[in-house]
Coordinates of C-alpha atoms in Angstrom, one line a residue:
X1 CA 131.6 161.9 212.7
X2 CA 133.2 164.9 214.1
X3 CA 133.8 164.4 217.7
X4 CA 133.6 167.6 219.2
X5 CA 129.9 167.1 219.4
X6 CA 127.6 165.8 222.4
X7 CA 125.1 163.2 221.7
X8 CA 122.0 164.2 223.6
X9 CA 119.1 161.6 223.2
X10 CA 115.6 162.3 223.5
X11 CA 112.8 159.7 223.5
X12 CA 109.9 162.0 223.0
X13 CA 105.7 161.1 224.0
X14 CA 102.1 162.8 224.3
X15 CA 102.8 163.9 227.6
X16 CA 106.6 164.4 228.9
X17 CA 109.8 163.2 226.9
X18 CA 113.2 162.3 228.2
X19 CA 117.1 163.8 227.3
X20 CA 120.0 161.7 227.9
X21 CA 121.4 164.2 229.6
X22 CA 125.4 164.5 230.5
X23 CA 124.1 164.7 234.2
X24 CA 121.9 162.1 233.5
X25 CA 118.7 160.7 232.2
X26 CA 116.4 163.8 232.7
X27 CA 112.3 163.5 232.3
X28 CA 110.9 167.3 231.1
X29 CA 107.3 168.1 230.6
X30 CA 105.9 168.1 226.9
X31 CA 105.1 171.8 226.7
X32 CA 106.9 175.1 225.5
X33 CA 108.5 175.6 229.5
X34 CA 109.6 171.9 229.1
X35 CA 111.5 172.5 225.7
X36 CA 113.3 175.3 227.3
X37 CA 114.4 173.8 230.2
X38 CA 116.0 171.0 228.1
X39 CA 117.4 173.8 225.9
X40 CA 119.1 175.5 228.8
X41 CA 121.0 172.4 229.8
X42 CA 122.3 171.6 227.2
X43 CA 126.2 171.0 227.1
X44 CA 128.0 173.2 224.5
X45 CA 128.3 171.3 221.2
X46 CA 125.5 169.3 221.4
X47 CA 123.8 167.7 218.4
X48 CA 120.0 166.7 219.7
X49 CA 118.5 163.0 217.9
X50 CA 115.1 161.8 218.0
X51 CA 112.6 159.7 216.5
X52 CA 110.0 160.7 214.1
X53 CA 107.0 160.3 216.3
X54 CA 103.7 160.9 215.1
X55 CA 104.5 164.7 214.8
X56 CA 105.6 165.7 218.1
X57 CA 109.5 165.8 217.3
X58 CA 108.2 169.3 215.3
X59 CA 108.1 171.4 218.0
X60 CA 111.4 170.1 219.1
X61 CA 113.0 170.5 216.2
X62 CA 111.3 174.1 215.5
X63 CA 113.3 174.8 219.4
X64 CA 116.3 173.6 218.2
X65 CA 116.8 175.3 215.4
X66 CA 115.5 178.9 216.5
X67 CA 118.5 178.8 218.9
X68 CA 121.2 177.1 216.8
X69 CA 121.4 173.4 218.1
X70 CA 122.3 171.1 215.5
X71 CA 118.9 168.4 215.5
X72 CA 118.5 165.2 213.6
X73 CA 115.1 163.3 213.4
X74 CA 115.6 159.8 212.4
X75 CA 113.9 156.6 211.3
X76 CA 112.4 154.3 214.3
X77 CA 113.0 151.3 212.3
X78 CA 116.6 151.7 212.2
X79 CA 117.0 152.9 215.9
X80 CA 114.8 149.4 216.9
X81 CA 117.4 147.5 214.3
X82 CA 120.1 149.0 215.8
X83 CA 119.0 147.8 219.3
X84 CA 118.5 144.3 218.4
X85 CA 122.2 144.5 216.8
X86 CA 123.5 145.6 220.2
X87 CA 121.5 143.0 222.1
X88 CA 119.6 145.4 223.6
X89 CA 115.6 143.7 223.3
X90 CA 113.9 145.8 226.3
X91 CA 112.3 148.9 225.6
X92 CA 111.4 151.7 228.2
X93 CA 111.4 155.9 227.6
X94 CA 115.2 155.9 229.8
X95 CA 116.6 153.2 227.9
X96 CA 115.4 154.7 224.7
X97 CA 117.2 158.0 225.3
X98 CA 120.3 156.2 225.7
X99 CA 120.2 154.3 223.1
X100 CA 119.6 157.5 220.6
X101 CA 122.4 158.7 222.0
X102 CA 124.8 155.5 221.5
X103 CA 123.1 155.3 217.9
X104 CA 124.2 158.6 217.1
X105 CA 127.2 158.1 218.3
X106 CA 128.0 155.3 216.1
X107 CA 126.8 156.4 213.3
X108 CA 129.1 157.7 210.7
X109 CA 126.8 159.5 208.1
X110 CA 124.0 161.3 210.5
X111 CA 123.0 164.1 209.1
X112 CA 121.2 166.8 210.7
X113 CA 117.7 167.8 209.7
X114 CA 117.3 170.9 207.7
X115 CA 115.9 174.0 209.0
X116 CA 112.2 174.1 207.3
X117 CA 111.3 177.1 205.5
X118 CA 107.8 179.1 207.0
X119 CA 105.9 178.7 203.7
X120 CA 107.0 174.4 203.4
X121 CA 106.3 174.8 206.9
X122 CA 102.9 176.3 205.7
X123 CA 102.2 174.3 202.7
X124 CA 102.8 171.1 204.8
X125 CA 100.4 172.0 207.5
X126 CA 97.9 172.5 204.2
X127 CA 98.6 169.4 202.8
X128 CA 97.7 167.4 205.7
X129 CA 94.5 169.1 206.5
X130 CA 93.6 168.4 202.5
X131 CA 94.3 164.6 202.7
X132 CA 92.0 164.2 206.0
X133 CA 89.4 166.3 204.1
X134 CA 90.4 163.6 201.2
X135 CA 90.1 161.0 203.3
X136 CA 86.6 162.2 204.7
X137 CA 84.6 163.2 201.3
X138 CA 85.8 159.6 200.1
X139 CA 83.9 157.9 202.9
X140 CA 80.8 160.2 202.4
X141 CA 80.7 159.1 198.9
X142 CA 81.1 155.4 199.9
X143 CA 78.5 156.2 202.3
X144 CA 76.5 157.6 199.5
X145 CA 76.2 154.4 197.2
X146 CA 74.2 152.8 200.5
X147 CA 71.5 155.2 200.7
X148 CA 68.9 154.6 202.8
X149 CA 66.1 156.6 200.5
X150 CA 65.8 158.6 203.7
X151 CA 65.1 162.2 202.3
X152 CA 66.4 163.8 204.9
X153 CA 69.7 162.1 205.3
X154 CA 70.4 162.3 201.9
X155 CA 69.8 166.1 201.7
X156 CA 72.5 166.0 205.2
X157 CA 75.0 163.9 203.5
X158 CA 74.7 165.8 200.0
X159 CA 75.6 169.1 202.1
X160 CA 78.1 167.4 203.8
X161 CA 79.8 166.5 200.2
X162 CA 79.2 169.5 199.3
X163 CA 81.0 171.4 202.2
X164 CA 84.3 169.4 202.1
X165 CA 84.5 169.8 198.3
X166 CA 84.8 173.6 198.8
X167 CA 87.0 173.5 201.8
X168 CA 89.1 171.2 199.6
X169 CA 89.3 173.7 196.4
X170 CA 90.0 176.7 199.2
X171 CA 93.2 174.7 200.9
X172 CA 94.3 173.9 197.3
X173 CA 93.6 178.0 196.2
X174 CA 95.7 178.5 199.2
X175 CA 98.4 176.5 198.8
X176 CA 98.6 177.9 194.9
X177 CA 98.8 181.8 196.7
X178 CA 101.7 180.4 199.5
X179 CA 103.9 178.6 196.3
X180 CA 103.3 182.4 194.5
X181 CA 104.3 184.4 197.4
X182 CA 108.3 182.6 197.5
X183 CA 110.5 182.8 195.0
X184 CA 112.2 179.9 195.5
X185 CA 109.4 177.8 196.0
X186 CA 107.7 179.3 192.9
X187 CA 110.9 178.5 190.6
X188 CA 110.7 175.1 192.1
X189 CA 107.0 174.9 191.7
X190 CA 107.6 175.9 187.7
X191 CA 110.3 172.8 187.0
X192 CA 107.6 170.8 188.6
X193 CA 105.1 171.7 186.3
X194 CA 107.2 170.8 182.9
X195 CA 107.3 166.9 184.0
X196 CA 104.0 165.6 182.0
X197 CA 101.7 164.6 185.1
X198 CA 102.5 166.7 187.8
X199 CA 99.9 169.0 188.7
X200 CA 99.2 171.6 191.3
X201 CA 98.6 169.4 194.6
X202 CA 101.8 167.0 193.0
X203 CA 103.9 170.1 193.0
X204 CA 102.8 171.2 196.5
X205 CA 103.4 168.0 197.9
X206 CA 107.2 167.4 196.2
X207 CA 107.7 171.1 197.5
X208 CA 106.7 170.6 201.6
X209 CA 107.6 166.9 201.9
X210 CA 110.6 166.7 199.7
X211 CA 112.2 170.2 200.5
X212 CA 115.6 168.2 199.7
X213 CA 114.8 167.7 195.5
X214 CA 117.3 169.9 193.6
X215 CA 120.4 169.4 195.9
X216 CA 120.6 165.7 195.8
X217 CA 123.1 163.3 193.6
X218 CA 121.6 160.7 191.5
X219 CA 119.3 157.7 192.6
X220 CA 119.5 159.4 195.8
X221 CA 115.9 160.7 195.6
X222 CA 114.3 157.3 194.5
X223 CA 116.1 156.3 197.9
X224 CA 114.4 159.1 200.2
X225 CA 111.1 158.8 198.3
X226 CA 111.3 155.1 199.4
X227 CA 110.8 153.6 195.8
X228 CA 113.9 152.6 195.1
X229 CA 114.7 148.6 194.3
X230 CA 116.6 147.0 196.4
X231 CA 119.0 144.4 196.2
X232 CA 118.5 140.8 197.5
X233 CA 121.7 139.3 196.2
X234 CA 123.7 136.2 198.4
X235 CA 126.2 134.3 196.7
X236 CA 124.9 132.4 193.6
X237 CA 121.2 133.5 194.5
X238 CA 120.4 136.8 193.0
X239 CA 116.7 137.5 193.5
X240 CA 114.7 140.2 191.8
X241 CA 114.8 144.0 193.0
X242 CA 112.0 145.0 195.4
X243 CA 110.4 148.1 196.6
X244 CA 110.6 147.6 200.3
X245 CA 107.4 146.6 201.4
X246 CA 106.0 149.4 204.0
X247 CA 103.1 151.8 204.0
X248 CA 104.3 154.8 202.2
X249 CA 104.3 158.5 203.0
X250 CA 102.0 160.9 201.8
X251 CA 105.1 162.0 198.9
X252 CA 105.1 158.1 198.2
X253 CA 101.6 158.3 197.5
X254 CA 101.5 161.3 195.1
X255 CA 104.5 160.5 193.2
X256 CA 104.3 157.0 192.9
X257 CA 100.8 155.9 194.0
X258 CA 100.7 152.7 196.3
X259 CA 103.8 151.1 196.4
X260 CA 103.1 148.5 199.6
X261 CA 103.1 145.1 199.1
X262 CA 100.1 142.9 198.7
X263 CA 98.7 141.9 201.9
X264 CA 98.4 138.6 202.3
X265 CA 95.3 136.6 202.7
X266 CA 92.9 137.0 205.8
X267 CA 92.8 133.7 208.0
X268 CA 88.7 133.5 206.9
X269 CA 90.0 133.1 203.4
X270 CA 92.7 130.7 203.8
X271 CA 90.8 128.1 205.8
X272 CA 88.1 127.9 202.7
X273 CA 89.3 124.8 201.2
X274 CA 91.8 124.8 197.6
X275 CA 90.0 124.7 194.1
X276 CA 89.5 120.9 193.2
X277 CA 92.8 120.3 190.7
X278 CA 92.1 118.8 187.4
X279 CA 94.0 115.6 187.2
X280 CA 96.6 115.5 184.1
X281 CA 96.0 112.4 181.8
X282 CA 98.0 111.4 179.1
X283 CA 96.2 112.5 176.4
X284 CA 96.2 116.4 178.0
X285 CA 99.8 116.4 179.1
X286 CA 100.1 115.8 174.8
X287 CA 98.2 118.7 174.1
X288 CA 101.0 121.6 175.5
X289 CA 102.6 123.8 173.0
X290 CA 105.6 122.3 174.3
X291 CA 104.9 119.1 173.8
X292 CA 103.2 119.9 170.3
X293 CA 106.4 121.5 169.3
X294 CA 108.2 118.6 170.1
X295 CA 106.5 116.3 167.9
X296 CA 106.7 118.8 164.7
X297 CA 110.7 118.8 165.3
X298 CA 110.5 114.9 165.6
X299 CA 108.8 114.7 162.7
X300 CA 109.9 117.3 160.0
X301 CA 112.9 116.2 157.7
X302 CA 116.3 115.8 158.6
X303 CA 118.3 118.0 156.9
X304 CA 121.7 116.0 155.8

C-alpha cells in the first residue's frame, strides 16, 4: 500500500455522517453543503473509505470523484470482521470512522472504486426501479389467485396489473435506447448477447452492476459475482466447496438465480414431533441390495 496516502474514514447515515479527520473525528450534515465541507478539509493525498450502506455512499463517492479524490466503498462484513480481529467489539458512528481508517490502512490490496460511467450510472438507476416494479406486479398476481369475486376490486387490481406491466416494458425499452446510445456499452451489450441465455434485462444488468467484466483475470469474476466455491479444507478434513451462504445481489440473481442457502426450519415446525421410525427386523435388514449381493458372492462357484 503506497504510503503517501491519508486514510480518511467515513462512517456514513440517513442524516449526518462522520470523517476521521487528521484534526480529528469531524460530524458533517448529510446534504450537498455537508459533502463539501468534508471535501475542503481534506489533507492532500487522501484516499476516502466507506461502507456500502444502503445507497447513501453514492453521493459520496459521485463528490469524490468529480474532484479527483481517490474513494473506495467496501464490504461491511469484512470491516465488522476486521474489528472483532482487533478486539475492538463496541460499535458507535466515531469509533466506526476510525476503524475504516485503521482498516484501510492495513490493508494491502484496497483498491479504489471505479469512476461509474453516466449511462451504467443510468442503466442502474433503471434496473432498480424495474425490480421494485418486479417485485410489485408479483404480489398483485399473488393477490390475484385470492379473489374476493368483488367486481369492483377485480376490475382495480386488473388495472393495476395492467399499469406496472407497461411501465415495466417502457424502463426495459429505455434501458435497450441507453445501451444503443454508448459505444462501449453497446459492444459490451453484443458479447453479451452471443452466450445462449442472456437476454436484454441479463445484459443490462451484467452491464450497470458488473461494470468490471472484460478487465478481469480468470475466476476472478465468479469471486465478485459471489458464486464462487469455496474451500473448507483443515488438515486431513477436506469438506466439499460451498457457495457462501448470503442473500445475493441483484447480478447474483440474474446470472445465477438464488444461490442462498436453505433456511432452516421455523421453531413451529421443529417442535412437531419426528415421523414414527420403522423398526429393522431381521428378515428386512436381509432384504438390502447389499446384503442380497452378499449372499449371491457367497454362493456362486469358486473359481480354482
Amino acid at each position: 500500500m503506497p504510503n503517501q496516502y491519508k486514510h480518511i474514514g467515513v462512517d456514513l447515515a440517513k442524516s449526518s455522517f462522520v470523517a476521521d479527520l487528521p484534526k480529528g473525528v469531524t460530524s458533517f450534515a448529510q446534504s450537498p453543503a455537508g459533502l463539501r465541507g468534508l471535501l475542503s478539509r481534506l489533507p492532500a493525498g487522501a484516499w476516502v473509505v466507506c461502507e456500502a450502506t444502503g445507497g447513501y455512499e453514492r453521493a459520496l463517492a459521485r463528490a469524490c470523484h468529480q474532484v479527483g479524490v481517490r474513494v473506495s466503498v467496501v464490504n461491511p462484513r469484512r470491516v465488522r470482521q476486521f474489528a472483532r480481529s482487533q478486539g475492538i467489539l463496541a460499535k458507535t458512528d466515531r469509533i466506526d470512522a476510525r476503524l475504516l481508517s485503521l482498516f484501510a490502512r492495513k490493508t494491502e490490496k484496497l483498491r479504489a472504486s471505479r469512476a461509474p460511467v453516466q449511462a451504467e450510472a443510468v442503466l442502474r438507476e433503471l434496473l432498480q426501479a424495474r425490480e421494485a416494479l418486479v417485485e410489485a406486479l408479483k404480489h398483485e398476481t399473488n393477490q390475484a389467485e385470492h379473489a374476493t369475486g368483488l367486481p369492483l376490486l377485480e376490475g382495480l387490481a386488473a388495472a393495476r396489473r395492467a399499469l406496472l406491466e407497461r411501465h415495466i416494458k417502457q424502463i426495459d425499452a429505455e434501458m435497450e435506447r441507453v445501451i444503443a446510445a454508448d459505444r462501449d456499452l453497446a459492444d459490451r451489450a453484443a458479447r453479451c448477447a452471443q452466450v445462449q441465455g442472456v437476454g436484454p434485462v441479463t445484459t443490462a444488468a451484467v452491464l450497470a452492476l458488473m461494470p468490471e467484466l472484460g478487465s478481469l483475470e480468470k475466476g476472478q469474476a465468479a469471486a465478485l459475482l459471489g458464486v464462487a466455491p469455496i474451500a473448507a479444507q483443515s488438515g486431513t478434513c477436506d469438506k466439499s466447496r460451498h457457495i457462501e451462504g448470503r442473500p445475493p445481489p441483484p447480478a447474483q440473481n440474474r446470472l445465477h438465480g438464488r444461490t442462498e442457502r436453505r433456511p432452516p426450519q421455523p421453531r413451529s415446525l421443529r417442535l412437531l414431533p419426528a415421523p414414527p421410525r420403522t423398526r429393522q427386523t431381521r428378515q428386512s435388514r436381509s432384504l438390502r441390495p447389499h446384503a442380497q449381493t452378499h449372499r449371491t458372492a457367497q454362493s456362486s462357484p469358486q473359481i480354482s
